[in-house]
Amino acid sequence: MDETNLFGQRIYELRKQKQLNQKQLGEAVGLSHKAISTIESGTRGTTIDKLVSLARFFHVSTDYLLGITDDPAWRGE
């Protein structure tokens, strides 16, 4: 994986695993499809609130999304 955009790549892969398009993911977490597109391409980041929303939606840790760990284990609610 390209570590310069690991966050975007992980969002893309998780979205594809759930068979969602960018619009569907955006609606689920309160972002536009354009925002999802730019996150996946690495041209934009996101807020902490949206990072947490994405982690909760995919049931993975924020550390996994950010590339701090390769363990996607969710330890939340």
N, CA, C and O atoms as a printed pandas DataFrame, in Angstrom:
     atom_number atom_name residue_name chain_id  residue_number  x_coord  y_coord  z_coord
0              1         N          MET        A               1    0.825   -1.195    0.000
1              2        CA          MET        A               1    0.000    0.000    0.000
2              3         C          MET        A               1    0.864    1.251    0.000
3              4         O          MET        A               1    1.943    1.286    0.592
4              5         N          ASP        A               2    0.373    2.258   -0.666
5              6        CA          ASP        A               2    1.035    3.552   -0.691
6              7         C          ASP        A               2    0.776    4.247    0.642
7              8         O          ASP        A               2   -0.349    4.657    0.924
8              9         N          GLU        A               3    1.811    4.377    1.455
9             10        CA          GLU        A               3    1.618    4.915    2.803
10            11         C          GLU        A               3    1.276    6.398    2.824
11            12         O          GLU        A               3    0.836    6.911    3.853
12            13         N          THR        A               4    1.471    7.099    1.706
13            14        CA          THR        A               4    1.127    8.513    1.695
14            15         C          THR        A               4   -0.389    8.715    1.682
15            16         O          THR        A               4   -0.868    9.791    2.040
16            17         N          ASN        A               5   -1.135    7.712    1.283
17            18        CA          ASN        A               5   -2.590    7.809    1.305
18            19         C          ASN        A               5   -3.217    6.548    1.894
19            20         O          ASN        A               5   -4.208    6.039    1.369
20            21         N          LEU        A               6   -2.658    6.063    2.948
21            22        CA          LEU        A               6   -3.171    4.846    3.565
22            23         C          LEU        A               6   -4.601    5.040    4.067
23            24         O          LEU        A               6   -5.431    4.140    3.936
24            25         N          PHE        A               7   -4.888    6.193    4.633
25            26        CA          PHE        A               7   -6.238    6.488    5.113
26            27         C          PHE        A               7   -7.252    6.365    3.975
27            28         O          PHE        A               7   -8.260    5.673    4.113
28            29         N          GLY        A               8   -6.991    7.023    2.874
29            30        CA          GLY        A               8   -7.888    6.977    1.723
30            31         C          GLY        A               8   -8.033    5.582    1.153
31            32         O          GLY        A               8   -9.129    5.177    0.766
32            33         N          GLN        A               9   -6.943    4.851    1.099
33            34        CA          GLN        A               9   -6.994    3.489    0.573
34            35         C          GLN        A               9   -7.828    2.584    1.471
35            36         O          GLN        A               9   -8.579    1.737    0.989
36            37         N          ARG        A              10   -7.692    2.768    2.759
37            38        CA          ARG        A              10   -8.467    1.933    3.683
38            39         C          ARG        A              10   -9.954    2.253    3.604
39            40         O          ARG        A              10  -10.786    1.348    3.661
40            41         N          ILE        A              11  -10.292    3.520    3.475
41            42        CA          ILE        A              11  -11.700    3.895    3.309
42            43         C          ILE        A              11  -12.245    3.264    2.023
43            44         O          ILE        A              11  -13.341    2.703    2.015
44            45         N          TYR        A              12  -11.478    3.362    0.949
45            46        CA          TYR        A              12  -11.893    2.781   -0.333
46            47         C          TYR        A              12  -12.124    1.275   -0.211
47            48         O          TYR        A              12  -13.152    0.762   -0.653
48            49         N          GLU        A              13  -11.167    0.575    0.389
49            50        CA          GLU        A              13  -11.274   -0.880    0.512
50            51         C          GLU        A              13  -12.466   -1.291    1.385
51            52         O          GLU        A              13  -13.192   -2.228    1.051
52            53         N          LEU        A              14  -12.658   -0.596    2.487
53            54        CA          LEU        A              14  -13.782   -0.913    3.370
54            55         C          LEU        A              14  -15.117   -0.627    2.683
55            56         O          LEU        A              14  -16.079   -1.381    2.828
56            57         N          ARG        A              15  -15.158    0.469    1.937
57            58        CA          ARG        A              15  -16.384    0.813    1.207
58            59         C          ARG        A              15  -16.698   -0.268    0.174
59            60         O          ARG        A              15  -17.848   -0.686    0.043
60            61         N          LYS        A              16  -15.693   -0.714   -0.551
61            62        CA          LYS        A              16  -15.889   -1.752   -1.565
62            63         C          LYS        A              16  -16.320   -3.079   -0.928
63            64         O          LYS        A              16  -17.155   -3.793   -1.482
64            65         N          GLN        A              17  -15.751   -3.402    0.229
65            66        CA          GLN        A              17  -16.139   -4.636    0.925
66            67         C          GLN        A              17  -17.622   -4.627    1.280
67            68         O          GLN        A              17  -18.282   -5.666    1.256
68            69         N          LYS        A              18  -18.133   -3.457    1.607
69            70        CA          LYS        A              18  -19.557   -3.333    1.952
70            71         C          LYS        A              18  -20.424   -3.110    0.712
71            72         O          LYS        A              18  -21.642   -2.964    0.815
72            73         N          GLN        A              19  -19.788   -3.085   -0.449
73            74        CA          GLN        A              19  -20.488   -2.898   -1.723
74            75         C          GLN        A              19  -21.319   -1.619   -1.744
75            76         O          GLN        A              19  -22.483   -1.606   -2.145
76            77         N          LEU        A              20  -20.676   -0.549   -1.299
77            78        CA          LEU        A              20  -21.315    0.766   -1.283
78            79         C          LEU        A              20  -20.677    1.658   -2.330
79            80         O          LEU        A              20  -19.495    1.513   -2.643
80            81         N          ASN        A              21  -21.458    2.581   -2.868
81            82        CA          ASN        A              21  -20.837    3.607   -3.695
82            83         C          ASN        A              21  -20.508    4.805   -2.800
83            84         O          ASN        A              21  -20.868    4.827   -1.623
84            85         N          GLN        A              22  -19.832    5.782   -3.361
85            86        CA          GLN        A              22  -19.396    6.920   -2.556
86            87         C          GLN        A              22  -20.585    7.706   -1.996
87            88         O          GLN        A              22  -20.527    8.208   -0.873
88            89         N          LYS        A              23  -21.642    7.810   -2.766
89            90        CA          LYS        A              23  -22.820    8.539   -2.294
90            91         C          LYS        A              23  -23.441    7.837   -1.090
91            92         O          LYS        A              23  -23.808    8.490   -0.113
92            93         N          GLN        A              24  -23.558    6.517   -1.153
93            94        CA          GLN        A              24  -24.145    5.760   -0.049
94            95         C          GLN        A              24  -23.311    5.897    1.224
95            96         O          GLN        A              24  -23.862    6.087    2.308
96            97         N          LEU        A              25  -21.994    5.802    1.101
97            98        CA          LEU        A              25  -21.133    5.963    2.271
98            99         C          LEU        A              25  -21.250    7.375    2.821
99           100         O          LEU        A              25  -21.367    7.568    4.031
100          101         N          GLY        A              26  -21.219    8.352    1.940
101          102        CA          GLY        A              26  -21.342    9.740    2.379
102          103         C          GLY        A              26  -22.623    9.986    3.155
103          104         O          GLY        A              26  -22.610   10.637    4.200
104          105         N          GLU        A              27  -23.722    9.469    2.646
105          106        CA          GLU        A              27  -25.005    9.636    3.331
106          107         C          GLU        A              27  -24.998    8.962    4.703
107          108         O          GLU        A              27  -25.611    9.461    5.646
108          109         N          ALA        A              28  -24.311    7.842    4.809
109          110        CA          ALA        A              28  -24.270    7.102    6.074
110          111         C          ALA        A              28  -23.474    7.828    7.151
111          112         O          ALA        A              28  -23.767    7.692    8.339
112          113         N          VAL        A              29  -22.467    8.602    6.742
113          114        CA          VAL        A              29  -21.606    9.257    7.736
114          115         C          VAL        A              29  -21.688   10.786    7.704
115          116         O          VAL        A              29  -20.943   11.463    8.411
116          117         N          GLY        A              30  -22.585   11.322    6.891
117          118        CA          GLY        A              30  -22.783   12.767    6.872
118          119         C          GLY        A              30  -21.780   13.540    6.040
119          120         O          GLY        A              30  -21.413   14.664    6.383
120          121         N          LEU        A              31  -21.335   12.939    4.942
121          122        CA          LEU        A              31  -20.426   13.611    4.011
122          123         C          LEU        A              31  -21.006   13.528    2.607
123          124         O          LEU        A              31  -21.845   12.672    2.327
124          125         N          SER        A              32  -20.563   14.408    1.733
125          126        CA          SER        A              32  -20.995   14.332    0.340
126          127         C          SER        A              32  -20.202   13.257   -0.389
127          128         O          SER        A              32  -19.143   12.832    0.074
128          129         N          HIS        A              33  -20.719   12.822   -1.531
129          130        CA          HIS        A              33  -19.960   11.849   -2.313
130          131         C          HIS        A              33  -18.643   12.450   -2.790
131          132         O          HIS        A              33  -17.652   11.736   -2.942
132          133         N          LYS        A              34  -18.627   13.761   -3.027
133          134        CA          LYS        A              34  -17.390   14.449   -3.433
134          135         C          LYS        A              34  -16.360   14.395   -2.303
135          136         O          LYS        A              34  -15.169   14.205   -2.549
136          137         N          ALA        A              35  -16.822   14.563   -1.075
137          138        CA          ALA        A              35  -15.907   14.482    0.071
138          139         C          ALA        A              35  -15.309   13.082    0.183
139          140         O          ALA        A              35  -14.114   12.935    0.435
140          141         N          ILE        A              36  -16.137   12.054   -0.004
141          142        CA          ILE        A              36  -15.622   10.680    0.034
142          143         C          ILE        A              36  -14.606   10.480   -1.080
143          144         O          ILE        A              36  -13.561    9.867   -0.863
144          145         N          SER        A              37  -14.901   10.985   -2.258
145          146        CA          SER        A              37  -13.994   10.859   -3.394
146          147         C          SER        A              37  -12.637   11.501   -3.103
147          148         O          SER        A              37  -11.593   10.916   -3.391
148          149         N          THR        A              38  -12.659   12.694   -2.538
149          150        CA          THR        A              38  -11.393   13.383   -2.273
150          151         C          THR        A              38  -10.633   12.753   -1.107
151          152         O          THR        A              38   -9.403   12.797   -1.077
152          153         N          ILE        A              39  -11.348   12.173   -0.156
153          154        CA          ILE        A              39  -10.676   11.431    0.925
154          155         C          ILE        A              39   -9.979   10.208    0.347
155          156         O          ILE        A              39   -8.815    9.948    0.650
156          157         N          GLU        A              40  -10.696    9.460   -0.485
157          158        CA          GLU        A              40  -10.120    8.251   -1.072
158          159         C          GLU        A              40   -8.938    8.557   -1.981
159          160         O          GLU        A              40   -7.996    7.768   -2.058
160          161         N          SER        A              41   -8.976    9.680   -2.660
161          162        CA          SER        A              41   -7.871   10.033   -3.562
162          163         C          SER        A              41   -6.684   10.639   -2.827
163          164         O          SER        A              41   -5.600   10.779   -3.394
164          165         N          GLY        A              42   -6.889   10.998   -1.567
165          166        CA          GLY        A              42   -5.797   11.563   -0.778
166          167         C          GLY        A              42   -5.634   13.057   -0.905
167          168         O          GLY        A              42   -4.645   13.611   -0.425
168          169         N          THR        A              43   -6.589   13.730   -1.544
169          170        CA          THR        A              43   -6.471   15.178   -1.691
170          171         C          THR        A              43   -7.116   15.940   -0.543
171          172         O          THR        A              43   -7.061   17.169   -0.491
172          173         N          ARG        A              44   -7.725   15.206    0.372
173          174        CA          ARG        A              44   -8.335   15.859    1.533
174          175         C          ARG        A              44   -8.339   14.892    2.707
175          176         O          ARG        A              44   -8.387   13.675    2.528
176          177         N          GLY        A              45   -8.290   15.445    3.894
177          178        CA          GLY        A              45   -8.433   14.655    5.113
178          179         C          GLY        A              45   -9.856   14.795    5.611
179          180         O          GLY        A              45  -10.776   15.036    4.829
180          181         N          THR        A              46  -10.035   14.645    6.902
181          182        CA          THR        A              46  -11.368   14.812    7.476
182          183         C          THR        A              46  -11.235   15.285    8.912
183          184         O          THR        A              46  -10.131   15.364    9.450
184          185         N          THR        A              47  -12.350   15.594    9.519
185          186        CA          THR        A              47  -12.345   16.033   10.909
186          187         C          THR        A              47  -12.280   14.816   11.833
187          188         O          THR        A              47  -12.516   13.684   11.410
188          189         N          ILE        A              48  -11.964   15.066   13.066
189          190        CA          ILE        A              48  -11.939   13.982   14.056
190          191         C          ILE        A              48  -13.332   13.379   14.193
191          192         O          ILE        A              48  -13.470   12.161   14.298
192          193         N          ASP        A              49  -14.360   14.214   14.193
193          194        CA          ASP        A              49  -15.728   13.705   14.303
194          195         C          ASP        A              49  -16.077   12.753   13.167
195          196         O          ASP        A              49  -16.678   11.703   13.394
196          197         N          LYS        A              50  -15.701   13.118   11.947
197          198        CA          LYS        A              50  -15.994   12.259   10.796
198          199         C          LYS        A              50  -15.123   11.010   10.803
199          200         O          LYS        A              50  -15.569    9.943   10.380
200          201         N          LEU        A              51  -13.892   11.131   11.276
201          202        CA          LEU        A              51  -13.020    9.960   11.417
202          203         C          LEU        A              51  -13.677    8.940   12.342
203          204         O          LEU        A              51  -13.712    7.747   12.039
204          205         N          VAL        A              52  -14.193    9.415   13.463
205          206        CA          VAL        A              52  -14.865    8.525   14.409
206          207         C          VAL        A              52  -16.123    7.930   13.775
207          208         O          VAL        A              52  -16.409    6.747   13.956
208          209         N          SER        A              53  -16.872    8.744   13.036
209          210        CA          SER        A              53  -18.070    8.236   12.355
210          211         C          SER        A              53  -17.719    7.136   11.365
211          212         O          SER        A              53  -18.413    6.122   11.290
212          213         N          LEU        A              54  -16.651    7.329   10.607
213          214        CA          LEU        A              54  -16.214    6.307    9.656
214          215         C          LEU        A              54  -15.790    5.031   10.378
215          216         O          LEU        A              54  -16.139    3.929    9.954
216          217         N          ALA        A              55  -15.039    5.180   11.464
217          218        CA          ALA        A              55  -14.598    4.006   12.226
218          219         C          ALA        A              55  -15.792    3.247   12.790
219          220         O          ALA        A              55  -15.832    2.018   12.733
220          221         N          ARG        A              56  -16.751    3.963   13.325
221          222        CA          ARG        A              56  -17.950    3.311   13.874
222          223         C          ARG        A              56  -18.749    2.624   12.770
223          224         O          ARG        A              56  -19.222    1.501   12.943
224          225         N          PHE        A              57  -18.893    3.301   11.644
225          226        CA          PHE        A              57  -19.658    2.732   10.540
226          227         C          PHE        A              57  -19.037    1.415   10.058
227          228         O          PHE        A              57  -19.745    0.440    9.809
228          229         N          PHE        A              58  -17.714    1.402    9.932
229          230        CA          PHE        A              58  -17.024    0.210    9.431
230          231         C          PHE        A              58  -16.645   -0.776   10.538
231          232         O          PHE        A              58  -16.150   -1.866   10.249
232          233         N          HIS        A              59  -16.869   -0.409   11.790
233          234        CA          HIS        A              59  -16.500   -1.246   12.940
234          235         C          HIS        A              59  -15.011   -1.583   12.935
235          236         O          HIS        A              59  -14.608   -2.734   13.103
236          237         N          VAL        A              60  -14.209   -0.535   12.735
237          238        CA          VAL        A              60  -12.755   -0.659   12.812
238          239         C          VAL        A              60  -12.242    0.446   13.721
239          240         O          VAL        A              60  -12.971    1.386   14.036
240          241         N          SER        A              61  -11.000    0.335   14.138
241          242        CA          SER        A              61  -10.430    1.370   15.003
242          243         C          SER        A              61   -9.976    2.576   14.185
243          244         O          SER        A              61   -9.661    2.455   13.001
244          245         N          THR        A              62   -9.948    3.725   14.822
245          246        CA          THR        A              62   -9.413    4.910   14.152
246          247         C          THR        A              62   -7.926    4.718   13.871
247          248         O          THR        A              62   -7.418    5.209   12.863
248          249         N          ASP        A              63   -7.232    4.015   14.745
249          250        CA          ASP        A              63   -5.809    3.731   14.505
250          251         C          ASP        A              63   -5.618    2.949   13.215
251          252         O          ASP        A              63   -4.660    3.191   12.480
252          253         N          TYR        A              64   -6.513    2.020   12.933
253          254        CA          TYR        A              64   -6.449    1.261   11.688
254          255         C          TYR        A              64   -6.658    2.185   10.489
255          256         O          TYR        A              64   -5.902    2.129    9.519
256          257         N          LEU        A              65   -7.683    3.034   10.559
257          258        CA          LEU        A              65   -7.944    3.947    9.440
258          259         C          LEU        A              65   -6.768    4.875    9.186
259          260         O          LEU        A              65   -6.469    5.206    8.039
260          261         N          LEU        A              66   -6.106    5.292   10.247
261          262        CA          LEU        A              66   -4.988    6.229   10.118
262          263         C          LEU        A              66   -3.662    5.558    9.789
263          264         O          LEU        A              66   -2.673    6.240    9.520
264          265         N          GLY        A              67   -3.631    4.231    9.807
265          266        CA          GLY        A              67   -2.399    3.527    9.468
266          267         C          GLY        A              67   -1.445    3.355   10.627
267          268         O          GLY        A              67   -0.284    2.997   10.427
268          269         N          ILE        A              68   -1.917    3.606   11.840
269          270        CA          ILE        A              68   -1.071    3.439   13.018
270          271         C          ILE        A              68   -0.888    1.960   13.322
271          272         O          ILE        A              68    0.152    1.538   13.830
272          273         N          THR        A              69   -1.912    1.182   13.004
273          274        CA          THR        A              69   -1.854   -0.262   13.189
274          275         C          THR        A              69   -2.475   -0.940   11.971
275          276         O          THR        A              69   -3.280   -0.347   11.253
276          277         N          ASP        A              70   -2.090   -2.174   11.760
277          278        CA          ASP        A              70   -2.717   -2.968   10.699
278          279         C          ASP        A              70   -3.809   -3.866   11.250
279          280         O          ASP        A              70   -4.398   -4.657   10.513
280          281         N          ASP        A              71   -4.084   -3.745   12.547
281          282        CA          ASP        A              71   -5.135   -4.522   13.203
282          283         C          ASP        A              71   -6.417   -3.698   13.174
283          284         O          ASP        A              71   -6.504   -2.680   13.860
284          285         N          PRO        A              72   -7.413   -4.117   12.395
285          286        CA          PRO        A              72   -8.630   -3.315   12.300
286          287         C          PRO        A              72   -9.580   -3.492   13.476
287          288         O          PRO        A              72  -10.676   -2.931   13.460
288          289         N          ALA        A              73   -9.194   -4.252   14.491
289          290        CA          ALA        A              73  -10.098   -4.613   15.590
290          291         C          ALA        A              73  -10.811   -3.393   16.165
291          292         O          ALA        A              73  -10.195   -2.387   16.514
292          293         N          TRP        A              74  -12.111   -3.521   16.247
293          294        CA          TRP        A              74  -12.973   -2.499   16.836
294          295         C          TRP        A              74  -13.133   -2.819   18.306
295          296         O          TRP        A              74  -13.504   -3.936   18.666
296          297         N          ARG        A              75  -12.858   -1.855   19.149
297          298        CA          ARG        A              75  -13.006   -2.056   20.576
298          299         C          ARG        A              75  -14.014   -1.079   21.175
299          300         O          ARG        A              75  -13.981   -0.768   22.366
300          301         N          GLY        A              76  -14.903   -0.611   20.317
301          302        CA          GLY        A              76  -15.907    0.364   20.748
302          303         C          GLY        A              76  -17.204   -0.277   21.139
303          304         O          GLY        A              76  -17.280   -1.473   21.423
304          305         N          GLU        A              77  -18.217    0.541   21.146
305          306        CA          GLU        A              77  -19.564    0.113   21.566
306          307         C          GLU        A              77  -20.125   -0.962   20.662
307          308         O          GLU        A              77  -21.243   -1.429   20.878
